[in-house]
Tab-separated table of C-alpha atoms in Angstrom:
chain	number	residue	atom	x	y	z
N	1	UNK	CA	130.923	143.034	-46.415
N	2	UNK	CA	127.759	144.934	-46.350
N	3	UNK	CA	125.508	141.825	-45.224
N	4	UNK	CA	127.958	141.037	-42.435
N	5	UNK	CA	127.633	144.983	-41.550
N	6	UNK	CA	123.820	144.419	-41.615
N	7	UNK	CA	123.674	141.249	-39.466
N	8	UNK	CA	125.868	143.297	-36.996
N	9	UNK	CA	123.626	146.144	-36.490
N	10	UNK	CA	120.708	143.283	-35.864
N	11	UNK	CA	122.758	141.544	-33.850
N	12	UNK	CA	123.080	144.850	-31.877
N	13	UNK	CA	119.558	145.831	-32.127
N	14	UNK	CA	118.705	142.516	-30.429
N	15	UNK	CA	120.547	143.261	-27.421
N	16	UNK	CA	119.314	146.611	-26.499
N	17	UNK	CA	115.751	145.736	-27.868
N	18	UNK	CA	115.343	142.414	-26.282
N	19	UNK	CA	115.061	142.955	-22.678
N	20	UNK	CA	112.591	145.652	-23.413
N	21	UNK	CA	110.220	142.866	-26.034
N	22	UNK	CA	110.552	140.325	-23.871
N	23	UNK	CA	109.653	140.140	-20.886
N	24	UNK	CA	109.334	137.310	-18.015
N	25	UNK	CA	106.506	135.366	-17.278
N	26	UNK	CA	103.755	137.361	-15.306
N	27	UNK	CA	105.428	140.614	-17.114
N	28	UNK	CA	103.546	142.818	-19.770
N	29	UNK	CA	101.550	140.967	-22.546
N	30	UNK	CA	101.317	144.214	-25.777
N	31	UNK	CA	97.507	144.083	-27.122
N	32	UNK	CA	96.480	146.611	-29.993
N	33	UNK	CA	95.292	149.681	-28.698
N	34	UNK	CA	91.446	149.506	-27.525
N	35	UNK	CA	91.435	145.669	-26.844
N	36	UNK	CA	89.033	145.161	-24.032
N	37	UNK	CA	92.525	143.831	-22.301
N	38	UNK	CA	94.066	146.598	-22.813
N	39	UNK	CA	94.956	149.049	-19.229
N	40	UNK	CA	93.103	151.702	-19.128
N	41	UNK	CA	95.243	154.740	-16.639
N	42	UNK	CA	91.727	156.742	-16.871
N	43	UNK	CA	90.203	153.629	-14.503
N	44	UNK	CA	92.381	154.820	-11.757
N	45	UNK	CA	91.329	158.446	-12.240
N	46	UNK	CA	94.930	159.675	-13.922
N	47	UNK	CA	94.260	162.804	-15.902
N	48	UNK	CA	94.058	162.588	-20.207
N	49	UNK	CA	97.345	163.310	-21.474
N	50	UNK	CA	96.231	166.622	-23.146
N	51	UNK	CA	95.281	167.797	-19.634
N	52	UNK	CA	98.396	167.504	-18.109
N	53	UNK	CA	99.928	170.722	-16.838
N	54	UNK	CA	103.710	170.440	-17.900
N	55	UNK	CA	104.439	173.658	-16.029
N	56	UNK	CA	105.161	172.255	-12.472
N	57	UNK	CA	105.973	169.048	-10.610
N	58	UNK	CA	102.986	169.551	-8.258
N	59	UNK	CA	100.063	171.552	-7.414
N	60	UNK	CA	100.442	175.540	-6.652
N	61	UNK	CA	97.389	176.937	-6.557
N	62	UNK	CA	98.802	180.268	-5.611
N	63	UNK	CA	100.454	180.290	-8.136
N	64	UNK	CA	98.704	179.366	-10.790
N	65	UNK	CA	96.050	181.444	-9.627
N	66	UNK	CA	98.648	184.522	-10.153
N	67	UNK	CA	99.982	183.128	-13.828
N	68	UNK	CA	96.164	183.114	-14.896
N	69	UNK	CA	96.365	186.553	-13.789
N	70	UNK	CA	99.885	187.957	-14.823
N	71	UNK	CA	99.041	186.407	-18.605
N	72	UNK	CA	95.385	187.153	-19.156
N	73	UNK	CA	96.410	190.953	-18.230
N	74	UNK	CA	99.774	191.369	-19.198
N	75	UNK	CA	100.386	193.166	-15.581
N	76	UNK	CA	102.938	191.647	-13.428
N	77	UNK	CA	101.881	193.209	-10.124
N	78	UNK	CA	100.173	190.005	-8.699
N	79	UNK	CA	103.489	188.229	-9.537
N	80	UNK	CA	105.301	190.893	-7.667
N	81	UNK	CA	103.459	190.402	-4.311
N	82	UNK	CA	103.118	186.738	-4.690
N	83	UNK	CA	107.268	186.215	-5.005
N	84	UNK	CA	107.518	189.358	-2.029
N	85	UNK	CA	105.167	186.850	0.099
N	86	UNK	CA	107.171	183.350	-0.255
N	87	UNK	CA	110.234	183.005	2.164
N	88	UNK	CA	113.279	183.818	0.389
N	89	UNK	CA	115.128	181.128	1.350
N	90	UNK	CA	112.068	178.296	0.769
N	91	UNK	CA	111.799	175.811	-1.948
N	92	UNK	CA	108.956	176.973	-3.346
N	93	UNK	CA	110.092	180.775	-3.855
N	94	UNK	CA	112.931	179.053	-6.346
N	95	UNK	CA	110.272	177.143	-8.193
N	96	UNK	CA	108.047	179.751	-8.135
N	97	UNK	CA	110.956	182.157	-10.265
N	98	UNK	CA	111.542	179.253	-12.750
N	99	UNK	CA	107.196	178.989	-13.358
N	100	UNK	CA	107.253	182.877	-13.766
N	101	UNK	CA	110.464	182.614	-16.314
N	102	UNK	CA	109.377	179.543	-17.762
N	103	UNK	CA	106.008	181.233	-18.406
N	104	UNK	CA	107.487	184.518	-20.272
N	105	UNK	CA	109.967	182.485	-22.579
N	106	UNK	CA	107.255	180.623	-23.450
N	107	UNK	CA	105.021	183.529	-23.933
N	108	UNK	CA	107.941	184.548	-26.446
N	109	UNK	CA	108.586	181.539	-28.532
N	110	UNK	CA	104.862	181.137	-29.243
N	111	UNK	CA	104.815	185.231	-30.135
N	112	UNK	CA	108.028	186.692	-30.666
N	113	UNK	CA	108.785	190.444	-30.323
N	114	UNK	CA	105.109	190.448	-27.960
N	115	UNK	CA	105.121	187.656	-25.997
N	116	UNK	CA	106.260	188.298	-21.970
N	117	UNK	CA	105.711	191.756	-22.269
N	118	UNK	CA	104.516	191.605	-18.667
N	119	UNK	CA	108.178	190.890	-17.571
N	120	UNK	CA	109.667	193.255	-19.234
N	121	UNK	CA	107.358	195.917	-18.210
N	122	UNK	CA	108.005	194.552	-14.467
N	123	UNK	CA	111.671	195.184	-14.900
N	124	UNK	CA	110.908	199.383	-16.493
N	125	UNK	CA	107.853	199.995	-13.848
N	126	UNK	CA	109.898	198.417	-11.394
N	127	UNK	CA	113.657	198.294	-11.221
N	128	UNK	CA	114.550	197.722	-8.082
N	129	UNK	CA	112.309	194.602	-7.161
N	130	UNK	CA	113.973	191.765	-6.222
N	131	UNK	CA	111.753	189.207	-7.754
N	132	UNK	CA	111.571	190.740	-10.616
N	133	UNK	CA	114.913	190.849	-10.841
N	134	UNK	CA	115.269	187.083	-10.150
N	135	UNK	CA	112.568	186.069	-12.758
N	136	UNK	CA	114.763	188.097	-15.405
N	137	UNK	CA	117.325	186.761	-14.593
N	138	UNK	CA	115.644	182.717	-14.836
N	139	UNK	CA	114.468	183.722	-18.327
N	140	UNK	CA	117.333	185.098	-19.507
N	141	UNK	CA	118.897	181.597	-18.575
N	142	UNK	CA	115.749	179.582	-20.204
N	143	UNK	CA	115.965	181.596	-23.392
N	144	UNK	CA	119.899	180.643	-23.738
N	145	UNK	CA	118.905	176.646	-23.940
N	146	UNK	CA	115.730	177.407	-25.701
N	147	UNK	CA	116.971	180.052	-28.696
N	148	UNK	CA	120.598	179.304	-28.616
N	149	UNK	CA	123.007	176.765	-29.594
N	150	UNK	CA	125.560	175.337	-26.924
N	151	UNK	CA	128.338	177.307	-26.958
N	152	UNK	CA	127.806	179.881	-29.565
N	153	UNK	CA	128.240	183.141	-29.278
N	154	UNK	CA	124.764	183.933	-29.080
N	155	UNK	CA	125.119	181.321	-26.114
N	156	UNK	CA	127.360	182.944	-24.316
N	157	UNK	CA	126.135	186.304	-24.106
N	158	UNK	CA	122.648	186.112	-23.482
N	159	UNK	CA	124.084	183.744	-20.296
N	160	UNK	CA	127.079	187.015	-19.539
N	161	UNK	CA	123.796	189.296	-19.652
N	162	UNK	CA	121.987	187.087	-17.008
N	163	UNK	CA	125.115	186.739	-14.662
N	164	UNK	CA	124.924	190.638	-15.041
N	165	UNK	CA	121.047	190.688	-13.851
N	166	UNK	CA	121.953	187.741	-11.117
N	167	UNK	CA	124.214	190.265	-9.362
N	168	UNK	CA	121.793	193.117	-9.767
N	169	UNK	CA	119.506	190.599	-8.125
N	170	UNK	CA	121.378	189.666	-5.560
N	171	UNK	CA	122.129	192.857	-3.997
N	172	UNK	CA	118.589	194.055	-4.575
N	173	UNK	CA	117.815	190.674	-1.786
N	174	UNK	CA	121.270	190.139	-0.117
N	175	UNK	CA	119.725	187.217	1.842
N	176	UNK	CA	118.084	185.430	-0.955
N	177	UNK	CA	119.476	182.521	-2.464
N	178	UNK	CA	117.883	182.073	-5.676
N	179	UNK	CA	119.838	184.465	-7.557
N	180	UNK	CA	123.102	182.374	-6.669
N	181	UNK	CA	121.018	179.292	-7.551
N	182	UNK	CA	120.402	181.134	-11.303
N	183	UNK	CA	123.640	181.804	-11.546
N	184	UNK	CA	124.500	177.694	-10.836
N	185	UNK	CA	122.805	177.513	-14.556
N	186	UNK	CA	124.934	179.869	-15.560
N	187	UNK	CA	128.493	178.751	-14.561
N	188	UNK	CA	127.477	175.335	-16.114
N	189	UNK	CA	127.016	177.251	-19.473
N	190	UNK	CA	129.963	179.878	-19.249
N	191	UNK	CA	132.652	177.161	-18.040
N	192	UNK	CA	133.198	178.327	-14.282
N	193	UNK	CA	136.546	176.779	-12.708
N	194	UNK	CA	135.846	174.395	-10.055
N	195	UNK	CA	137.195	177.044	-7.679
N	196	UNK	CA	134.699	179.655	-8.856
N	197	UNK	CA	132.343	177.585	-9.119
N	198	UNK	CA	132.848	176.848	-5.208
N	199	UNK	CA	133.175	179.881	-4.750
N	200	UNK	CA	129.495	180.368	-6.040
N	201	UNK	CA	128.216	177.244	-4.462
N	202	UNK	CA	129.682	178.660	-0.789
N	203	UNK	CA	127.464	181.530	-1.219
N	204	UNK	CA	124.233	179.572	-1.648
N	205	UNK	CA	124.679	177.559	1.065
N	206	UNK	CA	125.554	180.173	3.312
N	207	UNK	CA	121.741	181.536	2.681
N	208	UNK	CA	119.939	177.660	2.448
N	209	UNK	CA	122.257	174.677	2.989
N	210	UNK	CA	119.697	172.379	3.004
N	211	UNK	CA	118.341	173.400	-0.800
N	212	UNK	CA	117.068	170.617	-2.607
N	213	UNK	CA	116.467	172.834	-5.545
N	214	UNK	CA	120.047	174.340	-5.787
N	215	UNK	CA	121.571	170.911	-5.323
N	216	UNK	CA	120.036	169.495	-8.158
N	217	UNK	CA	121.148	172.791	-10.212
N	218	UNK	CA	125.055	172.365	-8.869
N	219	UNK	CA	124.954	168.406	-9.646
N	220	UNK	CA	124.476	169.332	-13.458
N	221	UNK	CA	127.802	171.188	-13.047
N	222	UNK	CA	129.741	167.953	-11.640
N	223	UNK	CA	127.971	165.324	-14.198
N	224	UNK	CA	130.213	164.407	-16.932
N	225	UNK	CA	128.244	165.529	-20.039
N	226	UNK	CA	129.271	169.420	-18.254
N	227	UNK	CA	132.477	170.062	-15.894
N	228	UNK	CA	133.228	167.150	-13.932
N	229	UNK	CA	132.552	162.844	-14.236
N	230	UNK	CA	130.153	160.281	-12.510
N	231	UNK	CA	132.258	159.913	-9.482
N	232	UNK	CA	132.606	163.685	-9.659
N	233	UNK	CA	128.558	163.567	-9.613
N	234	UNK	CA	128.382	160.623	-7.396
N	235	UNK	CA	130.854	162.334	-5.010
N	236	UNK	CA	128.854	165.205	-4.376
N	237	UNK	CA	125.592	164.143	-4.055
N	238	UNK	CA	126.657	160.814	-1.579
N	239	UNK	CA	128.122	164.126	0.532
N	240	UNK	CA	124.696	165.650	0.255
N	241	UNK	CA	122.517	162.965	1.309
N	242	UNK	CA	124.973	162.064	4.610
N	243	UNK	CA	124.595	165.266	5.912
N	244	UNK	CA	121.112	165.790	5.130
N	245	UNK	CA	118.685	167.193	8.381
N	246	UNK	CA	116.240	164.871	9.349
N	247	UNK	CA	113.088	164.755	6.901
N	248	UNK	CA	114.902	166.196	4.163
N	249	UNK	CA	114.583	164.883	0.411
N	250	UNK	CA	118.642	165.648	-0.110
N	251	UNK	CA	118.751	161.549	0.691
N	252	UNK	CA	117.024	161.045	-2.991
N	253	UNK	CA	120.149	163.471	-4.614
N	254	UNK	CA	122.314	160.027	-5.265
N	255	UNK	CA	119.301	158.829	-7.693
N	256	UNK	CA	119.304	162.359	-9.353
N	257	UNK	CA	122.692	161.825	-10.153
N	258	UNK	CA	122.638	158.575	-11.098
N	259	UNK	CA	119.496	159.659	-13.324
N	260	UNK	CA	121.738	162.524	-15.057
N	261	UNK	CA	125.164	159.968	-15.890
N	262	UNK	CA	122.664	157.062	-17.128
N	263	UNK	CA	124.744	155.161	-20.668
N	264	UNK	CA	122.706	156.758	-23.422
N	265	UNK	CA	122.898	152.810	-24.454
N	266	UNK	CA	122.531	150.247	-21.793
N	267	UNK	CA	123.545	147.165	-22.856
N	268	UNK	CA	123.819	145.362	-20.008
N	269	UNK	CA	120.890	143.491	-18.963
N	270	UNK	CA	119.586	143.842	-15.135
N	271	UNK	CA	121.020	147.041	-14.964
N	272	UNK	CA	118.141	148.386	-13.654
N	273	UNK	CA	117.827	145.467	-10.811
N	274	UNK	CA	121.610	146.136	-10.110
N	275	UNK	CA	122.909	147.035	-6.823
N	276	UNK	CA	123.856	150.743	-7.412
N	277	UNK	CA	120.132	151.352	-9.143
N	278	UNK	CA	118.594	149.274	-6.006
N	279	UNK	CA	120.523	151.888	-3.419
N	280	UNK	CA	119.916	154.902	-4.902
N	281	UNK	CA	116.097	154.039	-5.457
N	282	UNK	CA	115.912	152.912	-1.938
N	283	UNK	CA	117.458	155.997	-0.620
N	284	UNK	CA	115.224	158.086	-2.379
N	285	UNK	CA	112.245	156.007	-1.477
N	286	UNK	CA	113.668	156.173	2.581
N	287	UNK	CA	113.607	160.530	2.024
N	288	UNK	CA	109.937	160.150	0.555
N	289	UNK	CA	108.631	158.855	3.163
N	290	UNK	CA	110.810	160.681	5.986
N	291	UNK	CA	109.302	163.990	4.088
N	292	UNK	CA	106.587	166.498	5.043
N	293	UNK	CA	103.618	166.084	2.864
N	294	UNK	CA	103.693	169.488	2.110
N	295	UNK	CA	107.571	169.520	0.761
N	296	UNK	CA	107.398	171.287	-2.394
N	297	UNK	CA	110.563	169.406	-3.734
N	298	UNK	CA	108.209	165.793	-2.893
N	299	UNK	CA	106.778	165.545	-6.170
N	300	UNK	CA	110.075	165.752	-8.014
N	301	UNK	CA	111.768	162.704	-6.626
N	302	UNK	CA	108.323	161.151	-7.045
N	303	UNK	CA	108.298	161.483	-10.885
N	304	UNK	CA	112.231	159.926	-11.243
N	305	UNK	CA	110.867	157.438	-9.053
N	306	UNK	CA	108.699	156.689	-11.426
N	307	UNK	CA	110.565	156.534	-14.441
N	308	UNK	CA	113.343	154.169	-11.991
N	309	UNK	CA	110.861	152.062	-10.587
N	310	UNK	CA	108.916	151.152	-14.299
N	311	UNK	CA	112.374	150.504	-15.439
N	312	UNK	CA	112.973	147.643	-12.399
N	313	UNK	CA	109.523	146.237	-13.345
N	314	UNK	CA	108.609	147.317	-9.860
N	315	UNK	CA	104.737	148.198	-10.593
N	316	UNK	CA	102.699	148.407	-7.555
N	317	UNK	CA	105.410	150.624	-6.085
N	318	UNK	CA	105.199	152.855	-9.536
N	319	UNK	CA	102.111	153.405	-8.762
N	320	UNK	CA	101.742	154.110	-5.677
N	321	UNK	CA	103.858	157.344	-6.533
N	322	UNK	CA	102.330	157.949	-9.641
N	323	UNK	CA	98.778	158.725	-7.667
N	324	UNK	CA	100.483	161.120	-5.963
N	325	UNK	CA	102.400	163.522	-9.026
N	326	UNK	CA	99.392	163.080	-11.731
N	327	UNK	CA	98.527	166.168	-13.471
N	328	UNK	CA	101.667	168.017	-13.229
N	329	UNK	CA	104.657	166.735	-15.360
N	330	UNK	CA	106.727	169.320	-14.743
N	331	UNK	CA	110.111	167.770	-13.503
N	332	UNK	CA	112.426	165.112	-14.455
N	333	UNK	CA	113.119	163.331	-16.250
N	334	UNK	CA	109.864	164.305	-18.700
N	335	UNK	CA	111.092	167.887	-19.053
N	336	UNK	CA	114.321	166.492	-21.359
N	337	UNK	CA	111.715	165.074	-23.862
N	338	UNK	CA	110.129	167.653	-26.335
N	339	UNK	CA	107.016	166.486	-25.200
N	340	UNK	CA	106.933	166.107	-21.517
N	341	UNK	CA	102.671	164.889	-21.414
N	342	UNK	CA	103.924	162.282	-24.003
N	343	UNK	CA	106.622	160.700	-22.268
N	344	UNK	CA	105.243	161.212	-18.735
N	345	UNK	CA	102.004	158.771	-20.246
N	346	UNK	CA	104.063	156.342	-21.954
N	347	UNK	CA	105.854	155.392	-18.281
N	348	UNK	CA	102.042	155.772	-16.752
N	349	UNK	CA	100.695	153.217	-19.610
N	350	UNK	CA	103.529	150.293	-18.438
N	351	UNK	CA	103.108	151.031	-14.911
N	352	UNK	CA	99.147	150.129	-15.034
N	353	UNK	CA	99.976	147.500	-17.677
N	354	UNK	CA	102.728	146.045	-15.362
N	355	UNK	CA	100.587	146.230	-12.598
N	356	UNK	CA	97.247	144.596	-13.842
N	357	UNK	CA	99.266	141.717	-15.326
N	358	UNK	CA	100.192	141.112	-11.862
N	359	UNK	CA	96.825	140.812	-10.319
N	360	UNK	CA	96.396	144.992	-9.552
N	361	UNK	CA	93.308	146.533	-9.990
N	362	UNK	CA	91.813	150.706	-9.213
N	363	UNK	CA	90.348	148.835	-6.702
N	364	UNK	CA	93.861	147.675	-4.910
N	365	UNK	CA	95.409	150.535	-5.227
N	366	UNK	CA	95.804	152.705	-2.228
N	367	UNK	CA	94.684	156.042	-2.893
């Protein structure tokens, strides 16, 4: 009984392993690391994996000029004017709250009892600033995933303390939207009803309906592995993307959910050259390219693009979004793995070794 148990579990093994080993003809030949055939991603000019900066999807100079400062002084002043300078209801101002939270908890885990001590003096020196405020409030939300289990009760009321500091936030700003979108974090983790939770969501789109960022934070609410199901998910993001202004990147929100109700074990094979992958890839590929340059939300759909398109074997088109996101790994889907660099460069690896086997080269790649 235990060999037939045992030739199950190979026969299993077989089918989610195999489409991954074997590829088609013209596909991606494995050589031992530092064959002379082996793809190199430094001949394109992608950045060593120990250089990449997992704190952002993109470049922020501002910003990172600010963090350098904020860190290597402890004074949170420069953060202060930076978040009192960014439009309260843009896409960047959000992201800009989660790199100054992410920052402190980090600051924490790696020295606990001393570490963010710049945030917490910005809250005493400073009470009644509405980024700082907001930035509590994000890291009060960050340290709940990072130093708490699920639904203990250590859980729950570090996320009741930063529901507390999201309304102190809010009236501190009335017309910003990011505490709301905080809070979205927060309703996943306390349970909101659907009708508070609509409640909630009615309030952040009252101050930025067309907020990339806070519609990826409410989709987590509606996926299945939270509050709601795929056609929940599905549901709210198809809404999304039909009403979306021209130019806007809420046309790629279909893939996002489609990215966050993917079978932890796909055993079908060509799911990933199905038609519901194909559509949602395609719409998010159509919102790229309808996009300013200068969207701060860009380089997001860029990197799931890039983990969608390795997955459909579709190289050339992997890369082509790959040279525009290297050197920030900050974003999806790399930020679920414990080591976001890691990941990020194993996709990067198949996409040059996908594309050389099909006759790419650095010097057919558009730059």
């Amino acid at each position: 009984m235990e060999i037939l148990w045992f030739l199950l579990a190979l026969c299993m093994l077989a089918v989610v392993v195999g489409p991954i080993m074997l590829r088609r003809r013209g596909g991606i030949r494995q050589v031992a690391p530092g064959s002379p055939d082996a793809a190199d991603p430094e001949n394109y000019g992608f950045v060593r994996q120990e250089e990449l900066d997992i704190r952002m999807p993109g470049p922020d100079q501002d910003l990172l000029d600010v963090l350098d400062v904020v860190q290597g002084t402890q004074e949170w002043r420069a953060a202060s004017q930076l978040l009192a300078g960014t439009p309260k209801e843009s896409e960047i101002r959000w992201q800009r709250v989660q790199a100054f939270a992410g920052a402190a908890s980090l600051e924490l885990a790696q020295r606990p009892g001393a570490g963010g001590a710049w945030l917490r003096k910005w809250r005493a020196e400073a009470p009644k600033d509405a980024g700082g405020a907001a930035v509590h409030a994000e890291f009060l939300v960050q340290q709940a995933w990072r130093s708490a289990t699920v639904g203990s009760d250590d859980f729950r009321i570090i996320l009741e303390e930063a529901r507390t500091v999201c309304g102190e936030a809010a009236l501190l700003a009335p017309g910003d939207p990011v505490p709301y979108i905080v809070e979205l974090a927060v309703a996943r983790g306390l349970g909101y009803s659907p009708e508070q939770f609509d409640q909630l969501w009615a309030k952040v789109i009252d101050r930025a309906p067309a907020h990339m960022g806070a519609h990826i934070a409410a989709l987590h609410f509606w996926c299945e592995k939270w509050h709601g199901s795929p056609e929940l998910a599905d549901r709210f993001a198809t809404a999304a993307a039909a009403r979306a202004p021209q130019g806007s990147l809420l046309a790629a929100l279909p893939l996002f959910a489609l990215y966050e109700n993917l079978p932890e074990v796909n055993l079908v094979q060509g799911f990933y050259r199905g038609t519901v992958v194909t559509k949602a890839v395609g719409g998010a590929m159509f919102a790229v390219h309808a996009a300013r340059a200068d969207d701060p939300v860009l380089a997001h759909v860029r990197h799931l693009l890039v983990f969608f398109l390795v997955r459909m074997e579709r190289w050339s088109e992997a890369m082509n979004q790959l040279v525009h996101i290297d050197g920030h790994v900050g974003a999806l889907p790399w930020v679920h793995d414990s080591d976001p660099a890691a990941e990020y460069t194993v996709y990067r690896a198949l996409a040059v070794a996908g594309y050389e086997a099909n006759g790419g080269s650095p010097a057919t790649l558009p730059q």
